[in-house]
Short mmCIF file of C-alpha atoms in Angstrom, two decimals:
data_model
loop_
_atom_site.label_atom_id
_atom_site.label_comp_id
_atom_site.label_asym_id
_atom_site.label_seq_id
_atom_site.Cartn_x
_atom_site.Cartn_y
_atom_site.Cartn_z
CA MET I 30 72.25 116.52 94.33
CA GLY I 31 72.02 112.88 93.25
CA LYS I 32 73.80 109.88 94.72
CA LYS I 33 76.55 109.89 92.09
CA GLU I 34 77.25 113.56 92.67
CA LYS I 35 77.30 113.13 96.41
CA ALA I 36 79.65 110.15 96.17
CA LYS I 37 81.96 112.12 93.85
CA GLU I 38 81.94 115.06 96.24
CA ARG I 39 82.84 112.80 99.16
CA ARG I 40 85.67 111.18 97.22
CA GLU I 41 87.12 114.53 96.19
CA GLN I 42 87.03 115.75 99.84
CA ARG I 43 88.76 112.54 100.92
CA LEU I 44 91.49 113.00 98.30
CA GLN I 45 91.97 116.54 99.50
CA GLU I 46 92.41 115.32 103.05
CA ILE I 47 94.98 112.79 101.96
CA HIS I 48 96.79 115.37 99.91
CA LEU I 49 97.03 117.51 103.04
CA GLN I 50 98.27 114.58 105.09
CA ARG I 51 101.00 113.90 102.48
CA THR I 52 102.33 117.39 103.00
CA ILE I 53 102.85 116.76 106.71
CA PRO I 54 106.23 115.15 107.30
CA TYR I 55 106.59 111.99 109.43
CA SER I 56 107.66 112.78 112.96
CA HIS I 57 110.80 111.35 114.48
CA HIS I 58 108.99 108.66 116.47
CA GLN I 59 107.00 107.64 113.35
CA ARG I 60 110.19 107.14 111.27
CA TRP I 61 111.04 103.56 112.08
CA TRP I 62 113.08 103.21 108.86
CA SER I 63 116.49 104.49 107.73
CA LYS I 64 118.60 104.39 104.59
CA GLU I 65 119.44 100.78 105.48
CA THR I 66 115.71 99.86 105.15
CA VAL I 67 115.26 98.01 101.88
CA ALA I 68 112.02 98.13 99.81
CA VAL I 69 111.49 96.04 96.72
CA VAL I 70 108.89 97.15 94.14
CA THR I 71 107.90 94.98 91.22
CA GLY I 72 106.86 96.56 87.95
CA GLY I 73 108.51 99.74 89.03
CA ASN I 74 109.57 101.20 85.74
CA ARG I 75 106.40 103.20 85.13
CA GLY I 76 103.00 104.28 86.47
CA ILE I 77 102.02 103.50 90.03
CA GLY I 78 105.07 101.35 90.58
CA PHE I 79 107.47 104.09 89.60
CA GLU I 80 105.64 106.56 91.84
CA ILE I 81 105.76 104.15 94.75
CA CYS I 82 109.49 103.87 94.26
CA ARG I 83 109.85 107.65 94.11
CA GLN I 84 107.82 108.25 97.25
CA LEU I 85 109.57 105.54 99.28
CA ALA I 86 112.98 106.76 98.25
CA THR I 87 111.92 110.39 99.02
CA HIS I 88 111.21 109.25 102.56
CA GLY I 89 114.78 108.04 102.85
CA LEU I 90 114.58 104.31 102.19
CA THR I 91 116.76 102.32 99.77
CA VAL I 92 114.47 101.13 97.00
CA ILE I 93 115.11 98.23 94.58
CA LEU I 94 113.18 99.11 91.43
CA THR I 95 112.49 95.97 89.34
CA SER I 96 110.95 95.46 85.97
CA ARG I 97 110.67 92.81 83.20
CA ASP I 98 112.06 95.26 80.59
CA ALA I 99 115.64 95.95 81.64
CA SER I 100 116.22 98.97 79.39
CA ALA I 101 113.06 100.68 80.64
CA GLY I 102 113.96 99.95 84.22
CA VAL I 103 117.48 101.28 83.92
CA GLU I 104 116.14 104.56 82.48
CA SER I 105 113.59 104.85 85.29
CA VAL I 106 116.25 104.39 87.88
CA LYS I 107 118.49 107.00 86.23
CA ALA I 108 115.63 109.52 86.46
CA LEU I 109 115.26 108.92 90.17
CA GLN I 110 118.98 108.88 90.88
CA GLU I 111 119.39 112.22 89.15
CA GLY I 112 116.99 113.54 91.76
CA GLY I 113 119.35 112.36 94.49
CA LEU I 114 117.31 109.36 95.51
CA SER I 115 118.74 106.02 96.72
CA VAL I 116 117.28 103.66 94.05
CA VAL I 117 118.91 100.54 92.65
CA TYR I 118 117.83 98.48 89.59
CA HIS I 119 117.52 94.80 89.06
CA GLN I 120 115.71 92.98 86.24
CA LEU I 121 112.86 90.74 87.41
CA ASP I 122 110.09 88.93 85.46
CA VAL I 123 107.52 87.70 88.02
CA VAL I 124 106.24 85.00 85.65
CA ASP I 125 109.71 83.45 85.24
CA TYR I 126 110.92 81.17 88.07
CA SER I 127 114.57 81.55 87.03
CA SER I 128 114.33 85.32 86.98
CA ILE I 129 112.82 85.30 90.47
CA ASN I 130 115.45 82.90 91.82
CA GLN I 131 118.26 85.01 90.33
CA PHE I 132 116.83 88.16 91.89
CA VAL I 133 116.39 86.50 95.30
CA GLU I 134 120.05 85.33 95.30
CA TRP I 135 121.22 88.84 94.27
CA LEU I 136 119.12 90.36 97.02
CA ARG I 137 120.56 87.96 99.60
CA GLU I 138 124.16 88.64 98.56
CA ASN I 139 123.87 92.45 98.13
CA CYS I 140 121.31 93.50 100.72
CA GLY I 141 121.03 90.67 103.20
CA GLY I 142 117.27 90.73 102.74
CA LEU I 143 114.49 93.25 102.60
CA ASP I 144 111.97 95.01 104.90
CA ILE I 145 109.19 95.84 102.41
CA LEU I 146 107.83 94.13 99.31
CA VAL I 147 105.37 95.90 97.09
CA ASN I 148 103.77 93.45 94.60
CA ASN I 149 102.84 95.96 91.89
CA ALA I 150 103.61 94.17 88.61
CA GLY I 151 100.47 93.59 86.63
CA VAL I 152 98.87 93.66 83.18
CA ASN I 153 95.54 94.56 81.68
CA PHE I 154 94.65 94.24 77.95
CA ASN I 155 91.20 95.89 78.01
CA LEU I 156 90.52 99.53 77.63
CA GLY I 157 87.33 101.55 77.55
CA SER I 158 84.32 99.31 77.00
CA ASP I 159 86.40 96.36 75.80
CA ASN I 160 86.04 93.07 77.65
CA SER I 161 88.01 90.41 75.74
CA VAL I 162 89.42 87.35 77.51
CA GLU I 163 91.81 86.62 74.76
CA ASN I 164 94.75 87.35 77.05
CA ALA I 165 93.14 85.83 80.20
CA ARG I 166 95.90 83.31 80.87
CA LYS I 167 98.60 85.95 80.69
CA VAL I 168 96.64 88.22 82.99
CA ILE I 169 96.10 85.56 85.59
CA GLU I 170 99.69 84.30 85.34
CA THR I 171 101.13 87.79 85.88
CA ASN I 172 98.66 89.42 88.26
CA TYR I 173 97.97 86.44 90.58
CA TYR I 174 100.64 83.80 90.12
CA GLY I 175 103.37 86.49 89.78
CA THR I 176 102.30 87.96 93.10
CA LYS I 177 102.12 84.53 94.73
CA ARG I 178 105.53 83.38 93.46
CA MET I 179 107.24 86.59 94.54
CA THR I 180 105.68 86.49 98.00
CA GLU I 181 106.68 82.78 98.57
CA ALA I 182 110.25 83.39 97.26
CA ILE I 183 110.88 86.46 99.32
CA ILE I 184 109.41 85.69 102.74
CA SER I 185 112.54 83.90 103.99
CA LEU I 186 114.58 87.09 103.20
CA MET I 187 112.35 89.50 105.17
CA LYS I 188 114.34 90.97 107.92
CA PRO I 189 113.20 90.48 111.54
CA SER I 190 112.37 93.75 113.37
CA LEU I 191 110.27 95.12 116.23
CA VAL I 192 107.95 96.93 113.81
CA GLY I 193 107.60 93.95 111.45
CA ALA I 194 108.24 93.52 107.76
CA ARG I 195 105.56 94.52 105.26
CA ILE I 196 104.08 93.09 102.07
CA VAL I 197 101.73 95.35 100.11
CA ASN I 198 99.74 93.80 97.19
CA VAL I 199 98.37 96.28 94.66
CA SER I 200 94.88 95.10 93.87
CA SER I 201 91.58 96.54 92.72
CA ARG I 202 88.00 97.10 93.85
CA LEU I 203 87.07 95.34 90.63
CA GLY I 204 87.97 92.10 92.39
CA ARG I 205 85.68 92.58 95.37
CA LEU I 206 83.65 89.56 96.39
CA ASN I 207 80.79 91.45 97.87
CA GLY I 208 80.74 94.79 95.98
CA ARG I 209 77.46 96.08 94.68
CA ARG I 210 78.73 95.78 91.15
CA ASN I 211 81.02 93.47 89.25
CA ARG I 212 80.89 90.64 91.79
CA ILE I 213 80.68 87.01 90.82
CA SER I 214 77.12 85.81 90.88
CA ASN I 215 77.84 82.28 92.08
CA VAL I 216 76.73 82.59 95.74
CA ALA I 217 78.24 79.28 96.81
CA LEU I 218 81.64 80.15 95.39
CA ARG I 219 81.44 83.70 96.95
CA GLU I 220 80.72 82.21 100.35
CA GLN I 221 83.67 79.77 99.99
CA LEU I 222 86.07 82.55 99.05
CA SER I 223 84.69 84.74 101.85
CA ASP I 224 85.49 82.20 104.60
CA VAL I 225 89.03 82.91 105.56
CA GLU I 226 89.23 79.81 107.79
CA SER I 227 88.55 77.46 104.97
CA LEU I 228 90.28 79.49 102.28
CA SER I 229 93.11 77.63 100.53
CA GLU I 230 95.49 77.85 97.60
CA GLU I 231 93.67 74.91 96.09
CA LEU I 232 90.34 76.72 96.17
CA ILE I 233 91.82 79.84 94.53
CA GLY I 234 93.64 77.74 91.99
CA MET I 235 90.50 75.77 91.19
CA THR I 236 88.48 78.97 90.75
CA LEU I 237 91.07 80.31 88.28
CA SER I 238 91.35 77.06 86.43
CA THR I 239 87.57 76.96 85.99
CA PHE I 240 87.52 80.53 84.74
CA LEU I 241 90.40 79.95 82.26
CA GLN I 242 88.77 76.78 80.92
CA GLN I 243 85.51 78.72 80.35
CA ALA I 244 87.37 81.62 78.84
CA GLU I 245 88.93 79.25 76.31
CA ASP I 246 85.78 77.32 75.44
CA GLY I 247 83.64 80.46 75.26
CA THR I 248 81.15 79.64 78.09
CA TRP I 249 82.51 82.32 80.47
CA THR I 250 79.84 84.90 79.48
CA THR I 251 77.05 82.88 81.07
CA GLU I 252 78.84 81.58 84.13
CA GLY I 253 78.43 84.65 86.41
CA TRP I 254 81.99 86.09 86.34
CA PRO I 255 82.51 89.86 86.81
CA GLN I 256 81.10 91.88 83.93
CA VAL I 257 83.77 94.59 83.68
CA TYR I 258 87.35 93.71 82.62
CA THR I 259 86.55 90.15 83.51
CA ASP I 260 90.02 88.60 83.33
CA TYR I 261 91.64 91.46 85.26
CA SER I 262 88.85 91.44 87.87
CA VAL I 263 89.18 87.71 88.42
CA SER I 264 92.94 88.03 88.78
CA LYS I 265 92.52 90.72 91.46
CA LEU I 266 89.81 88.73 93.20
CA ALA I 267 92.50 85.97 93.54
CA VAL I 268 95.09 88.45 94.82
CA ASN I 269 92.63 89.63 97.50
CA ALA I 270 91.92 86.03 98.53
CA TYR I 271 95.54 85.19 98.61
CA THR I 272 96.32 88.20 100.79
CA ARG I 273 93.75 87.02 103.34
CA LEU I 274 95.07 83.45 103.21
CA MET I 275 98.72 84.50 103.74
CA ALA I 276 97.67 86.81 106.57
CA ARG I 277 96.23 83.84 108.35
CA LYS I 278 99.45 81.86 107.85
CA LEU I 279 101.73 84.71 108.75
CA SER I 280 99.77 85.65 111.87
CA GLU I 281 101.38 82.76 113.74
CA ARG I 282 104.90 84.25 113.49
CA PRO I 283 106.28 85.47 116.89
CA GLU I 284 106.95 89.08 117.78
CA GLY I 285 110.11 90.36 116.17
CA GLN I 286 109.47 88.22 113.13
CA LYS I 287 106.06 89.54 112.14
CA ILE I 288 105.24 90.11 108.47
CA TYR I 289 102.21 92.31 107.85
CA ILE I 290 100.54 91.62 104.47
CA ASN I 291 97.69 93.78 103.19
CA CYS I 292 96.34 94.84 99.76
CA TYR I 293 94.94 98.08 98.44
CA CYS I 294 93.13 99.62 95.52
CA PRO I 295 94.89 102.57 93.99
CA GLY I 296 91.73 103.69 92.22
CA TRP I 297 91.29 104.36 88.51
CA VAL I 298 94.65 105.96 87.80
CA LYS I 299 95.87 107.81 84.74
CA THR I 300 98.52 105.27 83.61
CA ALA I 301 99.26 103.06 80.60
CA LEU I 302 97.27 100.32 82.26
CA THR I 303 94.02 102.29 81.97
CA GLY I 304 94.93 103.99 78.62
CA TYR I 305 95.43 107.18 80.72
CA ALA I 306 91.64 107.33 81.13
CA GLY I 307 91.64 107.27 84.94
CA ASN I 308 90.43 109.83 87.48
CA ASN I 309 93.32 109.70 89.93
CA THR I 310 96.90 110.94 89.52
CA VAL I 311 99.79 108.48 89.99
CA GLU I 312 100.62 110.37 93.25
CA GLU I 313 97.15 109.62 94.52
CA GLY I 314 97.30 106.05 93.26
CA ALA I 315 100.61 105.33 95.06
CA ASP I 316 99.72 107.05 98.29
CA THR I 317 97.85 104.23 100.17
CA GLY I 318 100.47 101.71 99.23
CA VAL I 319 103.27 103.88 100.58
CA TRP I 320 101.18 104.62 103.71
CA LEU I 321 100.67 100.91 104.39
CA ALA I 322 104.36 100.25 103.87
CA LEU I 323 105.46 102.92 106.31
CA LEU I 324 102.91 102.76 109.14
CA SER I 325 104.82 102.72 112.43
CA ASP I 326 102.11 101.12 114.53
CA GLN I 327 101.13 98.34 112.13
CA THR I 328 98.77 95.91 113.90
CA PHE I 329 96.52 94.58 111.12
CA MET I 330 96.98 92.12 108.31
CA GLY I 331 94.84 90.58 105.62
CA LYS I 332 92.90 93.78 105.16
CA PHE I 333 91.85 95.72 102.00
CA PHE I 334 92.40 99.50 101.77
CA ALA I 335 91.60 102.41 99.45
CA GLU I 336 92.33 106.08 100.17
CA ARG I 337 93.91 105.18 103.52
CA ARG I 338 90.71 103.56 104.75
CA GLU I 339 89.80 99.87 105.14
CA ILE I 340 87.15 98.66 102.71
CA ASN I 341 85.30 95.35 102.46
CA PHE I 342 86.46 92.44 100.34
#
């Protein structure tokens, strides 16, 4: 059996283990949440976001499903409500400051805050072997800056608790700094982005500005950026870096006001984002995000996960 076959076999065994774990209900002492626990999911009208909403609501939380497209979001909420789940809809466009502000005010007035934020909203315009950067600015704006804006806008509304509030950023292995494939080849930049102590919003922003400039002037192909789904990969690289940066900042919060922020890769999931060409089901893709959101003994932050295991950035 070759390396690829062995890796595939290990992955399938791991997914079977996780499937079994999902069938085991949370015990009473693990269930720190109640119906009053509020979880907000961006981009929740379809795919992984919809499934995260469904799983969180199934566990008994109150879920705020948000989406840019109001009609699609309302239909998605109806489907979940018909199943007896506690899900509420609110329109939210993560690239629109006024939309974010309106949502934050609504959340403050109607829920008093939230306990869990899942930054899932994202876009990808490449399928199969395509690798166009024609929509790079929109990809970066949505996937990175949308996540950043939502996180910054919502932090003041996260409810204090003994177990801590949670932020889960949906990311991708395609954005790994030190993966064997698809990493940026600029060693100096890789080292800068790897050093969490010197990591800054300015460095992340400068990296993205450089990439977008090169995408627009056509020089990006020779500048060492990731080779697969380049714009999407760069956007997720930025999400990963921002997760580590925010973890450093949030780690200073006192007990009772902790906010645990982590990111995870759902894998290559059969959704519209992948042209339904993925290997994983949406249930499998949502699982690690829900697991991170509900962990009762949360102690880590600024980490990257896949299939309920920590992986390297």
